[in-house]
Amino acid sequence: MVVGAFPIAKLLYLGVRQMSKPVANRIKAGARRSEFFKNYICLPPAQIYHWIEMRTKMRIMGFRGSTIKPLNEEAAAELGAELLGEAIIFLIGGGCMVLEYSRQAANSRRKEEELNETLNSLQTQIAELSLTTETLDAQLREINRLLLSFPAPTKK
């Protein structure tokens, strides 16, 4: 029994996606410890996210023009680290999707080229066979012409 090709690429993509979660957790832990990372990478997106989220909730509840207080530094650092981790997982998953798409496109392109090559080969063979049949037809007509040119035998 022949089994189809083992999908090694899909297995590798799955492994990369599974490994992205622990990598994201390590980066989040590093972001919480590093002051530079916390102040310049985690806090600004967290504050923006908090501002957009609270503004949207206030508008849904009907409050207009109310001021939104920023998060304290610890909560913002935690939220920023979570956002960073989710962004890393999203980027790795998106990268895997792009790689899989390009792999599938290359496979389909290769199959299409093989089909075109086969089609061209078959068309060439048909042309050769057509030429051969025309040649044989011409030879058959020539033989018939020669046979008809001989005098008919007379009966005694």
Short mmCIF file of N, CA and C in Angstrom, two decimals:
data_model
loop_
_atom_site.label_atom_id
_atom_site.label_comp_id
_atom_site.label_asym_id
_atom_site.label_seq_id
_atom_site.Cartn_x
_atom_site.Cartn_y
_atom_site.Cartn_z
N MET A 1 0.84 -1.18 0.00
CA MET A 1 0.00 0.00 0.00
C MET A 1 0.88 1.24 0.00
N VAL A 2 0.66 2.12 -0.96
CA VAL A 2 1.47 3.33 -1.08
C VAL A 2 0.78 4.46 -0.33
N VAL A 3 1.52 5.12 0.50
CA VAL A 3 0.99 6.23 1.28
C VAL A 3 1.46 7.52 0.63
N GLY A 4 0.62 8.57 0.66
CA GLY A 4 0.99 9.86 0.08
C GLY A 4 2.21 10.45 0.78
N ALA A 5 2.74 11.48 0.19
CA ALA A 5 3.93 12.13 0.74
C ALA A 5 3.64 12.64 2.15
N PHE A 6 4.58 12.44 3.04
CA PHE A 6 4.43 12.89 4.42
C PHE A 6 4.51 14.40 4.45
N PRO A 7 3.52 15.06 5.04
CA PRO A 7 3.49 16.53 5.02
C PRO A 7 4.49 17.13 6.03
N ILE A 8 5.77 17.03 5.73
CA ILE A 8 6.81 17.49 6.65
C ILE A 8 6.73 19.01 6.84
N ALA A 9 6.37 19.73 5.80
CA ALA A 9 6.29 21.19 5.91
C ALA A 9 5.18 21.58 6.90
N LYS A 10 4.05 20.92 6.84
CA LYS A 10 2.96 21.23 7.76
C LYS A 10 3.34 20.89 9.19
N LEU A 11 4.07 19.80 9.36
CA LEU A 11 4.53 19.42 10.69
C LEU A 11 5.51 20.47 11.23
N LEU A 12 6.39 20.95 10.38
CA LEU A 12 7.33 22.00 10.81
C LEU A 12 6.60 23.29 11.17
N TYR A 13 5.61 23.67 10.36
CA TYR A 13 4.84 24.87 10.68
C TYR A 13 4.13 24.73 12.01
N LEU A 14 3.56 23.56 12.26
CA LEU A 14 2.88 23.32 13.53
C LEU A 14 3.87 23.44 14.68
N GLY A 15 5.08 22.87 14.50
CA GLY A 15 6.11 22.98 15.53
C GLY A 15 6.51 24.42 15.80
N VAL A 16 6.65 25.20 14.75
CA VAL A 16 7.01 26.62 14.91
C VAL A 16 5.91 27.36 15.66
N ARG A 17 4.66 27.09 15.29
CA ARG A 17 3.56 27.76 15.99
C ARG A 17 3.50 27.37 17.45
N GLN A 18 3.76 26.10 17.75
CA GLN A 18 3.73 25.66 19.15
C GLN A 18 4.88 26.26 19.94
N MET A 19 6.02 26.43 19.28
CA MET A 19 7.17 27.01 19.97
C MET A 19 7.04 28.52 20.12
N SER A 20 6.16 29.15 19.34
CA SER A 20 6.02 30.60 19.43
C SER A 20 5.43 31.03 20.77
N LYS A 21 4.60 30.20 21.36
CA LYS A 21 3.99 30.58 22.64
C LYS A 21 5.03 30.67 23.76
N PRO A 22 5.89 29.67 23.96
CA PRO A 22 6.92 29.83 24.99
C PRO A 22 7.90 30.96 24.68
N VAL A 23 8.21 31.15 23.40
CA VAL A 23 9.10 32.25 23.02
C VAL A 23 8.44 33.58 23.37
N ALA A 24 7.16 33.70 23.09
CA ALA A 24 6.44 34.93 23.43
C ALA A 24 6.41 35.14 24.94
N ASN A 25 6.23 34.07 25.69
CA ASN A 25 6.24 34.20 27.16
C ASN A 25 7.60 34.65 27.67
N ARG A 26 8.68 34.15 27.08
CA ARG A 26 10.03 34.57 27.49
C ARG A 26 10.25 36.04 27.16
N ILE A 27 9.79 36.47 26.00
CA ILE A 27 9.95 37.87 25.61
C ILE A 27 9.12 38.75 26.54
N LYS A 28 7.91 38.29 26.90
CA LYS A 28 7.09 39.07 27.84
C LYS A 28 7.79 39.20 29.19
N ALA A 29 8.39 38.11 29.67
CA ALA A 29 9.10 38.17 30.95
C ALA A 29 10.28 39.12 30.87
N GLY A 30 11.01 39.08 29.75
CA GLY A 30 12.12 40.01 29.55
C GLY A 30 11.65 41.45 29.47
N ALA A 31 10.50 41.65 28.86
CA ALA A 31 9.95 43.01 28.75
C ALA A 31 9.55 43.55 30.12
N ARG A 32 9.07 42.69 30.99
CA ARG A 32 8.70 43.14 32.34
C ARG A 32 9.93 43.51 33.16
N ARG A 33 11.06 42.83 32.94
CA ARG A 33 12.27 43.08 33.72
C ARG A 33 13.07 44.28 33.20
N SER A 34 13.10 44.48 31.90
CA SER A 34 13.93 45.53 31.31
C SER A 34 13.20 46.88 31.36
N GLU A 35 13.85 47.88 31.93
CA GLU A 35 13.26 49.22 32.02
C GLU A 35 13.10 49.85 30.63
N PHE A 36 14.13 49.72 29.80
CA PHE A 36 14.06 50.29 28.46
C PHE A 36 12.90 49.67 27.68
N PHE A 37 12.84 48.35 27.71
CA PHE A 37 11.79 47.64 26.98
C PHE A 37 10.42 48.01 27.53
N LYS A 38 10.34 48.11 28.84
CA LYS A 38 9.07 48.43 29.48
C LYS A 38 8.63 49.84 29.10
N ASN A 39 9.55 50.82 29.22
CA ASN A 39 9.18 52.22 29.01
C ASN A 39 8.94 52.57 27.54
N TYR A 40 9.70 51.98 26.63
CA TYR A 40 9.62 52.41 25.24
C TYR A 40 8.91 51.43 24.31
N ILE A 41 8.78 50.19 24.73
CA ILE A 41 8.13 49.19 23.86
C ILE A 41 6.75 48.78 24.40
N CYS A 42 6.65 48.58 25.71
CA CYS A 42 5.40 48.07 26.28
C CYS A 42 4.40 49.17 26.67
N LEU A 43 4.87 50.21 27.32
CA LEU A 43 3.94 51.21 27.86
C LEU A 43 3.17 52.00 26.79
N PRO A 44 3.81 52.52 25.75
CA PRO A 44 3.03 53.31 24.78
C PRO A 44 1.89 52.52 24.11
N PRO A 45 2.14 51.31 23.59
CA PRO A 45 1.00 50.60 23.01
C PRO A 45 -0.08 50.26 24.03
N ALA A 46 0.33 49.97 25.26
CA ALA A 46 -0.66 49.64 26.30
C ALA A 46 -1.53 50.84 26.61
N GLN A 47 -0.94 52.02 26.71
CA GLN A 47 -1.72 53.23 27.00
C GLN A 47 -2.66 53.55 25.84
N ILE A 48 -2.16 53.39 24.61
CA ILE A 48 -3.01 53.64 23.44
C ILE A 48 -4.17 52.65 23.41
N TYR A 49 -3.86 51.38 23.65
CA TYR A 49 -4.89 50.34 23.67
C TYR A 49 -5.93 50.65 24.75
N HIS A 50 -5.47 51.02 25.94
CA HIS A 50 -6.37 51.36 27.04
C HIS A 50 -7.24 52.56 26.66
N TRP A 51 -6.64 53.58 26.06
CA TRP A 51 -7.39 54.78 25.70
C TRP A 51 -8.47 54.44 24.67
N ILE A 52 -8.12 53.64 23.63
CA ILE A 52 -9.09 53.27 22.60
C ILE A 52 -10.20 52.41 23.19
N GLU A 53 -9.82 51.45 24.03
CA GLU A 53 -10.80 50.56 24.63
C GLU A 53 -11.78 51.33 25.51
N MET A 54 -11.26 52.20 26.38
CA MET A 54 -12.13 52.96 27.29
C MET A 54 -13.00 53.96 26.53
N ARG A 55 -12.44 54.59 25.53
CA ARG A 55 -13.21 55.55 24.73
C ARG A 55 -14.37 54.83 24.02
N THR A 56 -14.09 53.65 23.49
CA THR A 56 -15.14 52.87 22.81
C THR A 56 -16.22 52.45 23.79
N LYS A 57 -15.81 51.99 24.97
CA LYS A 57 -16.80 51.58 25.98
C LYS A 57 -17.64 52.77 26.44
N MET A 58 -17.01 53.91 26.63
CA MET A 58 -17.75 55.11 27.07
C MET A 58 -18.76 55.54 26.01
N ARG A 59 -18.37 55.49 24.75
CA ARG A 59 -19.29 55.89 23.68
C ARG A 59 -20.44 54.91 23.56
N ILE A 60 -20.15 53.62 23.75
CA ILE A 60 -21.23 52.62 23.69
C ILE A 60 -22.23 52.85 24.80
N MET A 61 -21.73 53.24 25.99
CA MET A 61 -22.63 53.48 27.12
C MET A 61 -23.27 54.85 27.06
N GLY A 62 -22.88 55.70 26.11
CA GLY A 62 -23.53 56.98 25.93
C GLY A 62 -22.82 58.15 26.57
N PHE A 63 -21.66 57.97 27.15
CA PHE A 63 -20.91 59.08 27.74
C PHE A 63 -20.06 59.73 26.66
N ARG A 64 -20.19 61.03 26.51
CA ARG A 64 -19.41 61.75 25.51
C ARG A 64 -18.53 62.76 26.21
N GLY A 65 -17.30 62.88 25.73
CA GLY A 65 -16.41 63.93 26.22
C GLY A 65 -15.80 63.70 27.58
N SER A 66 -15.96 62.52 28.16
CA SER A 66 -15.35 62.29 29.46
C SER A 66 -13.87 61.98 29.28
N THR A 67 -13.07 62.43 30.22
CA THR A 67 -11.62 62.20 30.13
C THR A 67 -11.30 60.79 30.63
N ILE A 68 -10.26 60.24 30.04
CA ILE A 68 -9.85 58.87 30.38
C ILE A 68 -8.50 58.96 31.07
N LYS A 69 -8.45 58.39 32.26
CA LYS A 69 -7.19 58.40 33.01
C LYS A 69 -6.28 57.31 32.48
N PRO A 70 -4.98 57.58 32.35
CA PRO A 70 -4.07 56.54 31.89
C PRO A 70 -3.89 55.46 32.95
N LEU A 71 -3.47 54.29 32.49
CA LEU A 71 -3.20 53.18 33.41
C LEU A 71 -1.97 53.50 34.25
N ASN A 72 -1.90 52.90 35.45
CA ASN A 72 -0.66 53.05 36.22
C ASN A 72 0.44 52.26 35.53
N GLU A 73 1.68 52.52 35.90
CA GLU A 73 2.83 51.97 35.19
C GLU A 73 2.85 50.44 35.25
N GLU A 74 2.53 49.88 36.38
CA GLU A 74 2.57 48.41 36.52
C GLU A 74 1.52 47.74 35.64
N ALA A 75 0.28 48.25 35.67
CA ALA A 75 -0.79 47.67 34.85
C ALA A 75 -0.50 47.88 33.37
N ALA A 76 0.05 49.04 33.02
CA ALA A 76 0.38 49.30 31.62
C ALA A 76 1.50 48.38 31.15
N ALA A 77 2.49 48.13 32.01
CA ALA A 77 3.59 47.23 31.64
C ALA A 77 3.06 45.82 31.43
N GLU A 78 2.16 45.39 32.30
CA GLU A 78 1.57 44.06 32.17
C GLU A 78 0.75 43.95 30.89
N LEU A 79 -0.10 44.94 30.63
CA LEU A 79 -0.91 44.95 29.41
C LEU A 79 -0.03 45.03 28.17
N GLY A 80 1.02 45.86 28.21
CA GLY A 80 1.93 45.98 27.07
C GLY A 80 2.66 44.68 26.80
N ALA A 81 3.07 43.98 27.86
CA ALA A 81 3.75 42.70 27.69
C ALA A 81 2.79 41.68 27.07
N GLU A 82 1.55 41.68 27.52
CA GLU A 82 0.55 40.77 26.95
C GLU A 82 0.31 41.10 25.47
N LEU A 83 0.18 42.39 25.16
CA LEU A 83 -0.01 42.79 23.77
C LEU A 83 1.18 42.37 22.91
N LEU A 84 2.38 42.54 23.45
CA LEU A 84 3.59 42.15 22.73
C LEU A 84 3.61 40.65 22.48
N GLY A 85 3.27 39.87 23.49
CA GLY A 85 3.22 38.41 23.33
C GLY A 85 2.21 37.98 22.29
N GLU A 86 1.03 38.58 22.33
CA GLU A 86 -0.01 38.24 21.35
C GLU A 86 0.42 38.66 19.95
N ALA A 87 1.09 39.82 19.84
CA ALA A 87 1.56 40.27 18.53
C ALA A 87 2.61 39.32 17.98
N ILE A 88 3.48 38.81 18.82
CA ILE A 88 4.51 37.86 18.37
C ILE A 88 3.86 36.57 17.88
N ILE A 89 2.91 36.06 18.64
CA ILE A 89 2.21 34.84 18.22
C ILE A 89 1.48 35.07 16.90
N PHE A 90 0.83 36.24 16.78
CA PHE A 90 0.11 36.57 15.55
C PHE A 90 1.07 36.67 14.36
N LEU A 91 2.20 37.33 14.56
CA LEU A 91 3.18 37.47 13.47
C LEU A 91 3.76 36.12 13.05
N ILE A 92 4.05 35.27 14.01
CA ILE A 92 4.59 33.95 13.67
C ILE A 92 3.54 33.13 12.92
N GLY A 93 2.30 33.17 13.39
CA GLY A 93 1.22 32.46 12.69
C GLY A 93 1.00 33.02 11.29
N GLY A 94 1.03 34.34 11.16
CA GLY A 94 0.89 34.95 9.84
C GLY A 94 2.04 34.59 8.92
N GLY A 95 3.26 34.56 9.48
CA GLY A 95 4.42 34.16 8.69
C GLY A 95 4.29 32.72 8.20
N CYS A 96 3.79 31.85 9.08
CA CYS A 96 3.58 30.45 8.68
C CYS A 96 2.54 30.36 7.57
N MET A 97 1.49 31.17 7.66
CA MET A 97 0.47 31.16 6.61
C MET A 97 1.04 31.64 5.28
N VAL A 98 1.85 32.70 5.33
CA VAL A 98 2.46 33.21 4.10
C VAL A 98 3.39 32.16 3.49
N LEU A 99 4.19 31.51 4.32
CA LEU A 99 5.09 30.46 3.82
C LEU A 99 4.30 29.30 3.21
N GLU A 100 3.24 28.89 3.87
CA GLU A 100 2.42 27.80 3.35
C GLU A 100 1.77 28.20 2.03
N TYR A 101 1.29 29.44 1.94
CA TYR A 101 0.68 29.91 0.70
C TYR A 101 1.70 29.92 -0.43
N SER A 102 2.90 30.42 -0.15
CA SER A 102 3.92 30.46 -1.20
C SER A 102 4.34 29.04 -1.61
N ARG A 103 4.39 28.13 -0.65
CA ARG A 103 4.73 26.74 -0.97
C ARG A 103 3.65 26.11 -1.85
N GLN A 104 2.38 26.33 -1.50
CA GLN A 104 1.28 25.80 -2.30
C GLN A 104 1.26 26.43 -3.69
N ALA A 105 1.54 27.73 -3.78
CA ALA A 105 1.58 28.40 -5.08
C ALA A 105 2.70 27.83 -5.94
N ALA A 106 3.86 27.58 -5.33
CA ALA A 106 4.98 27.00 -6.09
C ALA A 106 4.63 25.60 -6.57
N ASN A 107 3.96 24.81 -5.72
CA ASN A 107 3.55 23.46 -6.12
C ASN A 107 2.56 23.51 -7.28
N SER A 108 1.58 24.40 -7.19
CA SER A 108 0.59 24.48 -8.27
C SER A 108 1.24 25.00 -9.55
N ARG A 109 2.18 25.94 -9.43
CA ARG A 109 2.89 26.44 -10.59
C ARG A 109 3.69 25.31 -11.26
N ARG A 110 4.36 24.49 -10.44
CA ARG A 110 5.14 23.38 -10.96
C ARG A 110 4.24 22.37 -11.66
N LYS A 111 3.08 22.06 -11.06
CA LYS A 111 2.15 21.12 -11.68
C LYS A 111 1.61 21.67 -13.00
N GLU A 112 1.33 22.97 -13.02
CA GLU A 112 0.83 23.58 -14.25
C GLU A 112 1.89 23.54 -15.35
N GLU A 113 3.14 23.78 -14.99
CA GLU A 113 4.22 23.70 -15.97
C GLU A 113 4.36 22.27 -16.51
N GLU A 114 4.23 21.28 -15.62
CA GLU A 114 4.30 19.89 -16.06
C GLU A 114 3.15 19.55 -17.01
N LEU A 115 1.95 20.04 -16.69
CA LEU A 115 0.81 19.80 -17.57
C LEU A 115 1.00 20.48 -18.92
N ASN A 116 1.52 21.71 -18.93
CA ASN A 116 1.78 22.40 -20.18
C ASN A 116 2.83 21.66 -21.01
N GLU A 117 3.86 21.15 -20.33
CA GLU A 117 4.89 20.39 -21.02
C GLU A 117 4.31 19.12 -21.63
N THR A 118 3.46 18.44 -20.88
CA THR A 118 2.81 17.22 -21.38
C THR A 118 1.91 17.56 -22.56
N LEU A 119 1.16 18.64 -22.45
CA LEU A 119 0.27 19.06 -23.53
C LEU A 119 1.07 19.39 -24.79
N ASN A 120 2.17 20.11 -24.63
CA ASN A 120 3.02 20.44 -25.79
C ASN A 120 3.60 19.17 -26.42
N SER A 121 4.00 18.23 -25.59
CA SER A 121 4.54 16.96 -26.09
C SER A 121 3.48 16.20 -26.88
N LEU A 122 2.27 16.16 -26.35
CA LEU A 122 1.18 15.47 -27.05
C LEU A 122 0.84 16.17 -28.37
N GLN A 123 0.85 17.50 -28.37
CA GLN A 123 0.57 18.22 -29.61
C GLN A 123 1.65 17.95 -30.65
N THR A 124 2.90 17.87 -30.22
CA THR A 124 4.00 17.54 -31.13
C THR A 124 3.83 16.14 -31.70
N GLN A 125 3.47 15.20 -30.85
CA GLN A 125 3.25 13.83 -31.31
C GLN A 125 2.09 13.76 -32.30
N ILE A 126 1.03 14.51 -32.03
CA ILE A 126 -0.13 14.53 -32.95
C ILE A 126 0.30 15.10 -34.30
N ALA A 127 1.09 16.15 -34.28
CA ALA A 127 1.56 16.74 -35.53
C ALA A 127 2.43 15.75 -36.30
N GLU A 128 3.30 15.04 -35.59
CA GLU A 128 4.15 14.05 -36.24
C GLU A 128 3.31 12.91 -36.83
N LEU A 129 2.32 12.45 -36.07
CA LEU A 129 1.45 11.38 -36.57
C LEU A 129 0.62 11.85 -37.76
N SER A 130 0.19 13.08 -37.74
CA SER A 130 -0.56 13.64 -38.86
C SER A 130 0.32 13.69 -40.11
N LEU A 131 1.55 14.12 -39.95
CA LEU A 131 2.49 14.14 -41.06
C LEU A 131 2.75 12.73 -41.60
N THR A 132 2.89 11.78 -40.69
CA THR A 132 3.12 10.39 -41.10
C THR A 132 1.92 9.85 -41.86
N THR A 133 0.71 10.12 -41.38
CA THR A 133 -0.49 9.63 -42.09
C THR A 133 -0.63 10.29 -43.46
N GLU A 134 -0.28 11.57 -43.56
CA GLU A 134 -0.33 12.24 -44.86
C GLU A 134 0.68 11.61 -45.82
N THR A 135 1.87 11.29 -45.29
CA THR A 135 2.89 10.64 -46.12
C THR A 135 2.42 9.28 -46.58
N LEU A 136 1.87 8.49 -45.67
CA LEU A 136 1.37 7.17 -46.03
C LEU A 136 0.21 7.26 -47.02
N ASP A 137 -0.65 8.25 -46.84
CA ASP A 137 -1.77 8.45 -47.76
C ASP A 137 -1.25 8.80 -49.16
N ALA A 138 -0.23 9.64 -49.22
CA ALA A 138 0.35 9.99 -50.52
C ALA A 138 0.99 8.77 -51.18
N GLN A 139 1.68 7.95 -50.40
CA GLN A 139 2.28 6.74 -50.94
C GLN A 139 1.22 5.77 -51.44
N LEU A 140 0.13 5.65 -50.68
CA LEU A 140 -0.96 4.76 -51.09
C LEU A 140 -1.59 5.24 -52.39
N ARG A 141 -1.80 6.52 -52.56
CA ARG A 141 -2.35 7.07 -53.80
C ARG A 141 -1.41 6.82 -54.98
N GLU A 142 -0.10 6.97 -54.71
CA GLU A 142 0.90 6.72 -55.76
C GLU A 142 0.87 5.26 -56.19
N ILE A 143 0.77 4.36 -55.23
CA ILE A 143 0.71 2.93 -55.56
C ILE A 143 -0.57 2.62 -56.33
N ASN A 144 -1.70 3.20 -55.93
CA ASN A 144 -2.96 3.01 -56.64
C ASN A 144 -2.86 3.55 -58.06
N ARG A 145 -2.21 4.69 -58.24
CA ARG A 145 -2.04 5.28 -59.57
C ARG A 145 -1.19 4.36 -60.44
N LEU A 146 -0.12 3.81 -59.85
CA LEU A 146 0.73 2.89 -60.61
C LEU A 146 -0.01 1.62 -60.98
N LEU A 147 -0.82 1.10 -60.07
CA LEU A 147 -1.60 -0.10 -60.36
C LEU A 147 -2.61 0.13 -61.49
N LEU A 148 -3.21 1.30 -61.49
CA LEU A 148 -4.19 1.61 -62.51
C LEU A 148 -3.52 1.88 -63.87
N SER A 149 -2.25 2.24 -63.87
CA SER A 149 -1.57 2.52 -65.12
C SER A 149 -1.15 1.24 -65.85
N PHE A 150 -1.06 0.13 -65.15
CA PHE A 150 -0.75 -1.15 -65.81
C PHE A 150 -1.98 -1.58 -66.63
N PRO A 151 -1.72 -2.18 -67.80
CA PRO A 151 -2.88 -2.64 -68.60
C PRO A 151 -3.55 -3.83 -67.91
N ALA A 152 -4.81 -3.88 -68.05
CA ALA A 152 -5.59 -4.97 -67.44
C ALA A 152 -5.29 -6.26 -68.19
N PRO A 153 -5.10 -7.34 -67.50
CA PRO A 153 -4.81 -8.60 -68.18
C PRO A 153 -6.06 -9.08 -68.95
N THR A 154 -5.82 -9.59 -70.11
CA THR A 154 -6.92 -10.09 -70.94
C THR A 154 -7.13 -11.57 -70.69
N LYS A 155 -8.38 -11.98 -70.80
CA LYS A 155 -8.70 -13.39 -70.56
C LYS A 155 -8.74 -14.11 -71.91
N LYS A 156 -8.22 -15.29 -71.93
CA LYS A 156 -8.22 -16.10 -73.15
C LYS A 156 -9.30 -17.09 -73.18
#
